[in-house]
Amino acid sequence: MALTINSRVQSIESSGIRKISNLLTNYPDAINLTIGQPDFPTPERIKEAGCTAIVTNKTVYSHNAGLLELRQAVSNFFTNKYDFTYDPQTEIIVTTGASEAMDTVFRTIIEEGDEVILPAPIYAGYEPLITLAGAKPIYLDTTTTDFIPNPAQLEQLITPKTKAVVFNYPSNPTGATIPRETMDQLAELLSKHDIFIISDEIYSENIFEGEHHSFAHYPQLKNKLFLIHGLSKSHSMTGWRIGFLLTATEWMQQAAKVHGYNTICASVPSQYAAICALTECEHTPADMNPDYIRRRNYIYNRLTNMGLPTVKPNGAFYMFPSIKQFNMTSEQLALTLLNEAGVAVVPGSAFTSYGEGYIRISYAYAFDQLEIAMNRLEHWITNWRNQERHIVPDPPLV
Ligand SMILES: Cc1ncc(COP(=O)(O)O)c(C=O)c1O
């Protein structure tokens, strides 16, 4: 019998977020604006806590759910900052990044034939996991509503097959946040349906105007919410691989099984570093945000002056301008910008087909790099307009 691979695995593609950055070794002078990780180092105290854990032999498995001290710190963080409570004993697990939390949730709840609604464009990490788990992604188009999910449009997509709705606000790739009034309407709508809510709020600490509103604020949603969080973005800890999954005890008992068989527990030295992050470095995100705001304002003004329509983002560290005027696909434009302008961006199509017609610019880069990149971009656009050039390059990217 011929060897075969799972057909669902064959049907998914590697993340389009890396397609352009993987080419960068051939373009040593290009400015890379593709990566979604803070350019700040992990704070010293957190690094020391991780090192101390290693030196003192905290290098063995922890409880499957994670160190109780860390779960307690996670619980305290949400209670103190956001005024909602999850029980560290039964409602919180520590995961290997938010990524594992997502996979754990989808595999815990999804059955063959289910539908999962995604407001799109959306982070590329969900769709393949939903497909692998056997469900069908259903998209809520947010391109006409400033990338904010419209409750009435969402309601129209709900069918008896709908198992869950995924939210990621502040959003990767758009930087959009959901206004309080819309959150209230979404909560009201979702409280009436037997549908799980999966809310990835990993960018909650990177918000620039107003306050973050979590789906966990709504007590009527508590028994259907999976809240996903982590320290990758807030504390510049992408490589430490620490995420958090919070949900009602009933669901957590099931999710904990999936998590335990997947990974046993999150990296233990990293868990000690995470305790330090939450108990001693609460101010780290607030220390970073003024830089992000300065960069956001700068990029937004530059793009607007270049004539690229852009919704001003209120969180995360991404900008998602429309590039429809160039009559190229987002992948063709990203490749052209890399070749001709020396600027690497992510094609919007990496964030579902609803991202076609946009590019994602990450501004988690030093200001001087952003300045050079914007100058190059402007120069390229001016040339393009002067030449009225409409030649479409033929990638194909692999
Ligand atoms: C929306 C979103 N969720 C989750 C992740 C992955 O988080 P982690 O590093 O904790 O796995 C990312 C990474 O870019 C992201 O943008």
Short mmCIF file of C-alpha atoms and ligand atoms in Angstrom, two decimals:
data_model
loop_
_atom_site.label_atom_id
_atom_site.label_comp_id
_atom_site.label_asym_id
_atom_site.label_seq_id
_atom_site.Cartn_x
_atom_site.Cartn_y
_atom_site.Cartn_z
CA MET A 1 0.00 0.00 0.00
CA ALA A 2 1.36 3.44 -0.94
CA LEU A 3 2.35 5.73 1.89
CA THR A 4 -0.09 8.59 2.25
CA ILE A 5 -0.30 11.76 4.27
CA ASN A 6 -3.43 13.03 5.98
CA SER A 7 -5.42 14.80 3.28
CA ARG A 8 -6.28 17.72 5.57
CA VAL A 9 -2.60 18.35 6.19
CA GLN A 10 -2.01 18.28 2.46
CA SER A 11 -4.82 20.78 1.94
CA ILE A 12 -3.33 23.48 4.17
CA GLU A 13 -0.42 25.71 3.21
CA SER A 14 2.54 27.02 5.17
CA SER A 15 1.92 30.48 6.56
CA GLY A 16 2.07 33.22 3.93
CA ILE A 17 3.41 35.58 6.61
CA ARG A 18 6.90 34.15 6.07
CA LYS A 19 6.87 33.89 2.28
CA ILE A 20 8.50 37.26 1.73
CA SER A 21 10.75 37.24 4.80
CA ASN A 22 12.11 33.84 3.76
CA LEU A 23 13.44 35.51 0.61
CA LEU A 24 15.30 38.18 2.56
CA THR A 25 18.65 36.40 2.61
CA ASN A 26 18.87 37.27 -1.10
CA TYR A 27 18.19 40.96 -0.34
CA PRO A 28 20.70 41.99 2.35
CA ASP A 29 19.92 45.71 1.95
CA ALA A 30 16.15 45.36 2.21
CA ILE A 31 14.32 46.79 5.22
CA ASN A 32 12.26 44.06 6.79
CA LEU A 33 8.81 45.14 7.97
CA THR A 34 7.33 41.65 7.99
CA ILE A 35 7.80 40.28 11.47
CA GLY A 36 5.26 40.59 14.25
CA GLN A 37 7.45 40.60 17.29
CA PRO A 38 8.54 43.51 19.48
CA ASP A 39 11.99 44.85 18.65
CA PHE A 40 12.66 45.40 22.36
CA PRO A 41 14.66 42.72 24.20
CA THR A 42 13.00 40.72 26.97
CA PRO A 43 13.48 42.81 30.16
CA GLU A 44 16.59 41.90 32.17
CA ARG A 45 14.73 40.80 35.30
CA ILE A 46 12.65 38.35 33.33
CA LYS A 47 15.76 36.91 31.69
CA GLU A 48 17.41 36.58 35.10
CA ALA A 49 14.38 34.75 36.49
CA GLY A 50 14.59 32.28 33.61
CA CYS A 51 18.34 31.81 34.12
CA THR A 52 17.92 31.35 37.88
CA ALA A 53 15.30 28.69 37.25
CA ILE A 54 17.77 26.77 35.08
CA VAL A 55 20.69 27.15 37.51
CA THR A 56 18.56 25.99 40.44
CA ASN A 57 17.36 22.93 38.55
CA LYS A 58 13.81 24.08 37.94
CA THR A 59 14.18 22.06 34.78
CA VAL A 60 11.68 19.28 35.34
CA TYR A 61 8.02 18.90 34.38
CA SER A 62 5.48 21.02 36.18
CA HIS A 63 1.80 20.28 36.77
CA ASN A 64 0.16 19.79 33.35
CA ALA A 65 -1.75 23.03 33.82
CA GLY A 66 1.44 24.92 34.69
CA LEU A 67 2.96 26.09 37.98
CA LEU A 68 0.21 27.07 40.37
CA GLU A 69 2.20 30.19 41.27
CA LEU A 70 2.08 31.26 37.64
CA ARG A 71 -1.61 30.48 37.27
CA GLN A 72 -2.22 32.54 40.38
CA ALA A 73 -0.21 35.39 38.86
CA VAL A 74 -2.27 35.14 35.66
CA SER A 75 -5.49 35.21 37.68
CA ASN A 76 -4.28 38.23 39.68
CA PHE A 77 -3.29 40.05 36.50
CA PHE A 78 -6.79 39.79 35.04
CA THR A 79 -8.52 40.59 38.31
CA ASN A 80 -6.35 43.62 39.06
CA LYS A 81 -6.22 45.06 35.59
CA TYR A 82 -9.51 44.00 34.01
CA ASP A 83 -11.70 43.15 36.96
CA PHE A 84 -12.74 39.64 35.99
CA THR A 85 -11.81 36.46 37.76
CA TYR A 86 -10.67 33.03 36.68
CA ASP A 87 -9.89 30.35 39.26
CA PRO A 88 -6.19 29.42 39.04
CA GLN A 89 -6.94 25.87 40.20
CA THR A 90 -9.55 24.96 37.62
CA GLU A 91 -9.95 27.65 34.96
CA ILE A 92 -6.43 28.52 33.76
CA ILE A 93 -3.75 26.52 31.99
CA VAL A 94 -0.33 27.63 30.85
CA THR A 95 0.31 26.71 27.23
CA THR A 96 3.25 26.66 24.84
CA GLY A 97 2.46 30.10 23.50
CA ALA A 98 -0.98 31.32 22.47
CA SER A 99 -0.51 29.10 19.40
CA GLU A 100 -0.84 25.91 21.39
CA ALA A 101 -3.84 27.33 23.26
CA MET A 102 -5.61 27.85 19.90
CA ASP A 103 -4.86 24.35 18.70
CA THR A 104 -5.98 22.92 22.03
CA VAL A 105 -9.29 24.80 21.89
CA PHE A 106 -10.10 23.84 18.32
CA ARG A 107 -9.29 20.18 18.91
CA THR A 108 -11.28 20.19 22.14
CA ILE A 109 -14.50 21.56 20.69
CA ILE A 110 -14.62 20.86 16.95
CA GLU A 111 -16.41 17.95 15.37
CA GLU A 112 -16.47 16.96 11.72
CA GLY A 113 -18.68 19.31 9.72
CA ASP A 114 -18.78 22.15 12.24
CA GLU A 115 -18.49 25.74 11.09
CA VAL A 116 -16.29 28.34 12.73
CA ILE A 117 -16.82 32.01 11.96
CA LEU A 118 -13.79 34.24 11.48
CA PRO A 119 -13.99 38.00 11.02
CA ALA A 120 -11.59 38.52 8.12
CA PRO A 121 -8.93 39.55 7.28
CA ILE A 122 -7.54 37.75 10.30
CA TYR A 123 -4.31 36.30 11.71
CA ALA A 124 -3.19 33.36 9.60
CA GLY A 125 -2.88 30.95 12.53
CA TYR A 126 -6.53 29.99 12.97
CA GLU A 127 -7.79 28.86 9.58
CA PRO A 128 -5.41 25.89 9.14
CA LEU A 129 -6.04 24.64 12.69
CA ILE A 130 -9.79 24.81 12.10
CA THR A 131 -9.39 22.86 8.85
CA LEU A 132 -7.12 20.28 10.49
CA ALA A 133 -9.69 19.75 13.23
CA GLY A 134 -12.35 19.02 10.58
CA ALA A 135 -14.42 22.21 10.60
CA LYS A 136 -15.15 24.70 7.86
CA PRO A 137 -14.06 28.34 8.25
CA ILE A 138 -16.83 30.83 7.47
CA TYR A 139 -15.77 34.42 6.94
CA LEU A 140 -17.31 37.61 8.18
CA ASP A 141 -16.12 40.32 5.82
CA THR A 142 -14.88 43.32 7.81
CA THR A 143 -13.29 45.20 4.91
CA THR A 144 -16.29 47.50 4.56
CA THR A 145 -16.62 48.20 8.29
CA ASP A 146 -13.11 49.46 9.11
CA PHE A 147 -12.10 45.89 10.03
CA ILE A 148 -14.58 45.86 12.93
CA PRO A 149 -17.02 42.90 13.02
CA ASN A 150 -20.59 44.04 12.43
CA PRO A 151 -23.02 42.25 14.81
CA ALA A 152 -25.91 42.15 12.30
CA GLN A 153 -23.69 40.68 9.60
CA LEU A 154 -22.33 38.17 12.09
CA GLU A 155 -25.85 37.07 12.99
CA GLN A 156 -26.60 36.31 9.35
CA LEU A 157 -23.72 33.83 9.23
CA ILE A 158 -24.86 31.82 12.24
CA THR A 159 -26.33 28.44 11.28
CA PRO A 160 -27.14 25.26 13.25
CA LYS A 161 -23.63 24.10 12.29
CA THR A 162 -21.85 27.08 13.84
CA LYS A 163 -19.64 25.83 16.64
CA ALA A 164 -17.63 28.94 17.44
CA VAL A 165 -16.70 32.49 16.53
CA VAL A 166 -13.09 33.60 16.74
CA PHE A 167 -12.16 37.16 17.66
CA ASN A 168 -8.71 38.70 17.71
CA TYR A 169 -8.83 42.30 18.88
CA PRO A 170 -6.60 44.28 18.89
CA SER A 171 -6.18 42.66 15.51
CA ASN A 172 -3.29 41.20 13.65
CA PRO A 173 -3.10 42.25 10.79
CA THR A 174 -5.24 45.41 10.91
CA GLY A 175 -4.57 46.84 14.38
CA ALA A 176 -8.33 47.41 14.75
CA THR A 177 -10.01 47.31 18.15
CA ILE A 178 -13.72 46.83 18.80
CA PRO A 179 -15.51 49.91 20.22
CA ARG A 180 -17.28 49.35 23.52
CA GLU A 181 -20.75 49.78 22.03
CA THR A 182 -20.08 47.14 19.37
CA MET A 183 -18.65 44.79 22.01
CA ASP A 184 -21.88 45.18 23.98
CA GLN A 185 -23.92 44.33 20.88
CA LEU A 186 -21.75 41.32 20.06
CA ALA A 187 -22.04 40.10 23.65
CA GLU A 188 -25.80 40.51 23.55
CA LEU A 189 -26.03 38.59 20.27
CA LEU A 190 -23.69 35.79 21.30
CA SER A 191 -25.34 35.32 24.68
CA LYS A 192 -28.46 34.21 22.78
CA HIS A 193 -26.74 31.43 20.83
CA ASP A 194 -25.13 28.16 21.85
CA ILE A 195 -21.84 29.04 20.24
CA PHE A 196 -18.38 29.11 21.73
CA ILE A 197 -16.44 32.36 21.65
CA ILE A 198 -12.70 32.07 21.18
CA SER A 199 -11.07 35.39 21.90
CA ASP A 200 -7.36 35.77 21.26
CA GLU A 201 -6.49 38.94 23.15
CA ILE A 202 -2.72 38.62 22.97
CA TYR A 203 -2.37 42.28 21.94
CA SER A 204 -4.54 43.62 24.78
CA GLU A 205 -1.60 45.41 26.39
CA ASN A 206 -0.66 47.19 23.17
CA ILE A 207 -3.59 49.55 22.89
CA PHE A 208 -3.11 53.22 22.14
CA GLU A 209 -6.35 55.06 22.83
CA GLY A 210 -9.01 54.14 25.35
CA GLU A 211 -9.05 50.85 27.20
CA HIS A 212 -9.08 47.23 26.17
CA HIS A 213 -12.50 45.58 26.47
CA SER A 214 -12.34 41.85 26.87
CA PHE A 215 -15.09 39.37 26.09
CA ALA A 216 -14.39 38.16 29.62
CA HIS A 217 -15.97 41.38 30.88
CA TYR A 218 -19.39 39.91 30.14
CA PRO A 219 -20.57 37.44 32.82
CA GLN A 220 -23.27 36.15 30.47
CA LEU A 221 -20.53 34.86 28.15
CA LYS A 222 -18.39 33.18 30.77
CA ASN A 223 -19.79 29.70 30.16
CA LYS A 224 -19.02 29.85 26.43
CA LEU A 225 -15.76 31.78 26.30
CA PHE A 226 -12.24 30.54 25.67
CA LEU A 227 -9.88 33.43 26.37
CA ILE A 228 -6.42 33.12 24.82
CA HIS A 229 -3.54 35.22 26.02
CA GLY A 230 0.20 35.18 26.49
CA LEU A 231 3.40 37.10 27.02
CA SER A 232 4.92 36.99 23.53
CA LYS A 233 3.84 40.51 22.63
CA SER A 234 3.25 42.26 25.96
CA HIS A 235 6.66 41.38 27.41
CA SER A 236 8.61 40.75 24.24
CA MET A 237 8.88 37.05 25.03
CA THR A 238 8.11 35.36 21.69
CA GLY A 239 10.91 32.82 22.09
CA TRP A 240 10.00 31.82 25.63
CA ARG A 241 6.75 30.24 24.37
CA ILE A 242 4.33 31.09 27.16
CA GLY A 243 0.61 31.42 26.55
CA PHE A 244 -2.50 31.17 28.70
CA LEU A 245 -5.85 29.55 28.16
CA LEU A 246 -8.75 30.57 30.39
CA THR A 247 -12.21 29.05 30.36
CA ALA A 248 -14.96 27.70 32.59
CA THR A 249 -14.05 24.60 34.61
CA GLU A 250 -16.36 22.34 32.60
CA TRP A 251 -14.53 23.08 29.34
CA MET A 252 -11.11 23.26 30.94
CA GLN A 253 -11.37 19.70 32.22
CA GLN A 254 -11.60 18.60 28.59
CA ALA A 255 -9.10 21.07 27.12
CA ALA A 256 -6.54 20.12 29.78
CA LYS A 257 -6.52 16.56 28.40
CA VAL A 258 -5.69 17.75 24.89
CA HIS A 259 -3.02 20.10 26.23
CA GLY A 260 -1.50 17.42 28.46
CA TYR A 261 -1.14 14.85 25.70
CA ASN A 262 0.20 17.47 23.31
CA THR A 263 2.91 18.99 25.42
CA ILE A 264 2.72 17.69 29.04
CA CYS A 265 3.45 21.24 30.24
CA ALA A 266 4.91 24.50 29.00
CA SER A 267 8.67 25.02 29.37
CA VAL A 268 9.31 25.29 33.11
CA PRO A 269 12.20 27.82 33.13
CA SER A 270 9.98 29.96 30.90
CA GLN A 271 7.15 29.62 33.40
CA TYR A 272 9.42 31.04 36.11
CA ALA A 273 10.34 33.89 33.80
CA ALA A 274 6.62 34.43 33.21
CA ILE A 275 5.94 34.70 36.96
CA CYS A 276 8.52 37.49 37.07
CA ALA A 277 6.93 39.18 34.04
CA LEU A 278 3.50 39.26 35.67
CA THR A 279 4.54 40.11 39.21
CA GLU A 280 7.56 42.38 38.74
CA CYS A 281 7.32 43.77 35.21
CA GLU A 282 3.70 44.87 34.95
CA HIS A 283 4.88 48.16 33.46
CA THR A 284 6.77 46.68 30.53
CA PRO A 285 3.96 47.09 27.96
CA ALA A 286 3.28 50.65 29.12
CA ASP A 287 6.99 51.37 28.70
CA MET A 288 6.87 50.16 25.07
CA ASN A 289 3.60 51.77 24.02
CA PRO A 290 4.82 55.38 23.64
CA ASP A 291 7.31 54.12 21.04
CA TYR A 292 4.60 52.20 19.23
CA ILE A 293 2.33 55.24 19.24
CA ARG A 294 5.05 57.45 17.82
CA ARG A 295 5.76 54.92 15.08
CA ARG A 296 2.08 54.35 14.35
CA ASN A 297 1.45 58.06 13.93
CA TYR A 298 4.49 58.43 11.74
CA ILE A 299 3.67 55.50 9.42
CA TYR A 300 0.01 56.44 9.25
CA ASN A 301 0.84 60.00 8.21
CA ARG A 302 3.42 58.88 5.67
CA LEU A 303 1.10 56.30 4.08
CA THR A 304 -1.78 58.76 3.99
CA ASN A 305 0.43 61.37 2.34
CA MET A 306 1.48 58.76 -0.22
CA GLY A 307 -2.18 58.27 -1.10
CA LEU A 308 -2.50 54.79 0.40
CA PRO A 309 -5.90 54.53 2.12
CA THR A 310 -5.28 53.24 5.65
CA VAL A 311 -7.56 52.70 8.63
CA LYS A 312 -5.74 54.22 11.60
CA PRO A 313 -5.05 51.32 13.95
CA ASN A 314 -5.63 51.57 17.68
CA GLY A 315 -3.64 48.59 18.86
CA ALA A 316 -1.09 45.86 18.14
CA PHE A 317 1.77 47.07 15.93
CA TYR A 318 0.51 46.65 12.39
CA MET A 319 -0.78 48.87 9.61
CA PHE A 320 -2.92 47.47 6.80
CA PRO A 321 -3.07 49.93 3.89
CA SER A 322 -5.09 49.30 0.74
CA ILE A 323 -2.97 48.74 -2.36
CA LYS A 324 -5.82 48.22 -4.80
CA GLN A 325 -4.70 51.17 -6.96
CA PHE A 326 -1.62 49.28 -8.16
CA ASN A 327 -3.58 46.66 -10.09
CA MET A 328 -1.48 43.85 -8.71
CA THR A 329 -2.20 41.11 -6.24
CA SER A 330 -0.81 41.76 -2.79
CA GLU A 331 1.75 39.01 -3.36
CA GLN A 332 2.88 40.56 -6.64
CA LEU A 333 3.18 43.97 -5.01
CA ALA A 334 5.09 42.61 -2.01
CA LEU A 335 7.54 40.93 -4.35
CA THR A 336 7.86 44.06 -6.48
CA LEU A 337 8.52 46.22 -3.41
CA LEU A 338 11.17 43.78 -2.28
CA ASN A 339 12.85 43.76 -5.69
CA GLU A 340 12.51 47.39 -6.63
CA ALA A 341 12.15 49.36 -3.40
CA GLY A 342 14.10 47.20 -0.98
CA VAL A 343 11.20 47.01 1.45
CA ALA A 344 9.74 43.72 2.70
CA VAL A 345 6.06 43.64 3.71
CA VAL A 346 3.54 40.83 4.08
CA PRO A 347 0.94 40.35 1.32
CA GLY A 348 -2.55 40.88 2.71
CA SER A 349 -3.61 37.57 1.16
CA ALA A 350 -1.64 35.84 3.95
CA PHE A 351 -4.56 36.84 6.20
CA THR A 352 -7.28 34.98 4.27
CA SER A 353 -8.56 35.97 0.84
CA TYR A 354 -10.28 38.98 2.45
CA GLY A 355 -6.82 40.49 2.93
CA GLU A 356 -6.25 40.60 -0.83
CA GLY A 357 -5.82 44.21 -1.92
CA TYR A 358 -3.84 45.13 1.22
CA ILE A 359 -0.34 44.76 2.61
CA ARG A 360 0.65 44.39 6.24
CA ILE A 361 3.36 46.65 7.57
CA SER A 362 4.75 45.80 11.00
CA TYR A 363 6.09 48.80 12.88
CA ALA A 364 7.78 46.73 15.55
CA TYR A 365 11.02 48.08 14.13
CA ALA A 366 13.40 50.88 15.06
CA PHE A 367 12.25 54.34 14.03
CA ASP A 368 15.21 55.01 11.72
CA GLN A 369 14.44 51.78 9.83
CA LEU A 370 10.84 52.84 9.45
CA GLU A 371 11.94 56.22 8.10
CA ILE A 372 14.17 54.63 5.47
CA ALA A 373 11.45 52.17 4.52
CA MET A 374 8.84 54.93 4.13
CA ASN A 375 11.24 57.00 2.03
CA ARG A 376 11.89 54.05 -0.23
CA LEU A 377 8.20 53.26 -0.50
CA GLU A 378 7.34 56.84 -1.36
CA HIS A 379 10.08 56.98 -3.96
CA TRP A 380 8.83 53.76 -5.57
CA ILE A 381 5.21 54.97 -5.59
CA THR A 382 6.19 58.32 -7.13
CA ASN A 383 8.09 56.52 -9.89
CA TRP A 384 5.26 54.10 -10.44
CA ARG A 385 2.78 56.93 -10.81
CA ASN A 386 5.08 58.93 -13.09
CA GLN A 387 5.59 55.98 -15.35
CA GLU A 388 1.93 55.01 -15.09
CA ARG A 389 3.32 51.57 -15.11
CA HIS A 390 0.97 48.66 -14.94
CA ILE A 391 3.31 45.79 -15.57
CA VAL A 392 2.45 42.89 -13.37
CA PRO A 393 5.46 40.80 -12.35
CA ASP A 394 5.12 37.07 -12.37
CA PRO A 395 6.21 35.73 -8.98
CA PRO A 396 5.59 32.66 -8.43
CA LEU A 397 6.57 32.56 -4.79
CA VAL A 398 7.35 29.24 -3.22
C1 LIG B 1 -3.09 37.21 16.90
C2 LIG B 1 -1.97 36.33 17.29
N1 LIG B 1 -2.20 35.30 18.10
C3 LIG B 1 -1.23 34.46 18.46
C4 LIG B 1 0.06 34.63 18.00
C5 LIG B 1 1.12 33.65 18.42
O1 LIG B 1 1.40 33.85 19.77
P1 LIG B 1 2.45 32.95 20.55
O2 LIG B 1 3.81 33.45 20.23
O3 LIG B 1 2.10 33.19 21.99
O4 LIG B 1 2.24 31.55 20.13
C6 LIG B 1 0.36 35.69 17.17
C7 LIG B 1 1.73 35.88 16.64
O5 LIG B 1 2.00 36.72 15.82
C8 LIG B 1 -0.68 36.57 16.82
O6 LIG B 1 -0.45 37.63 16.03
#
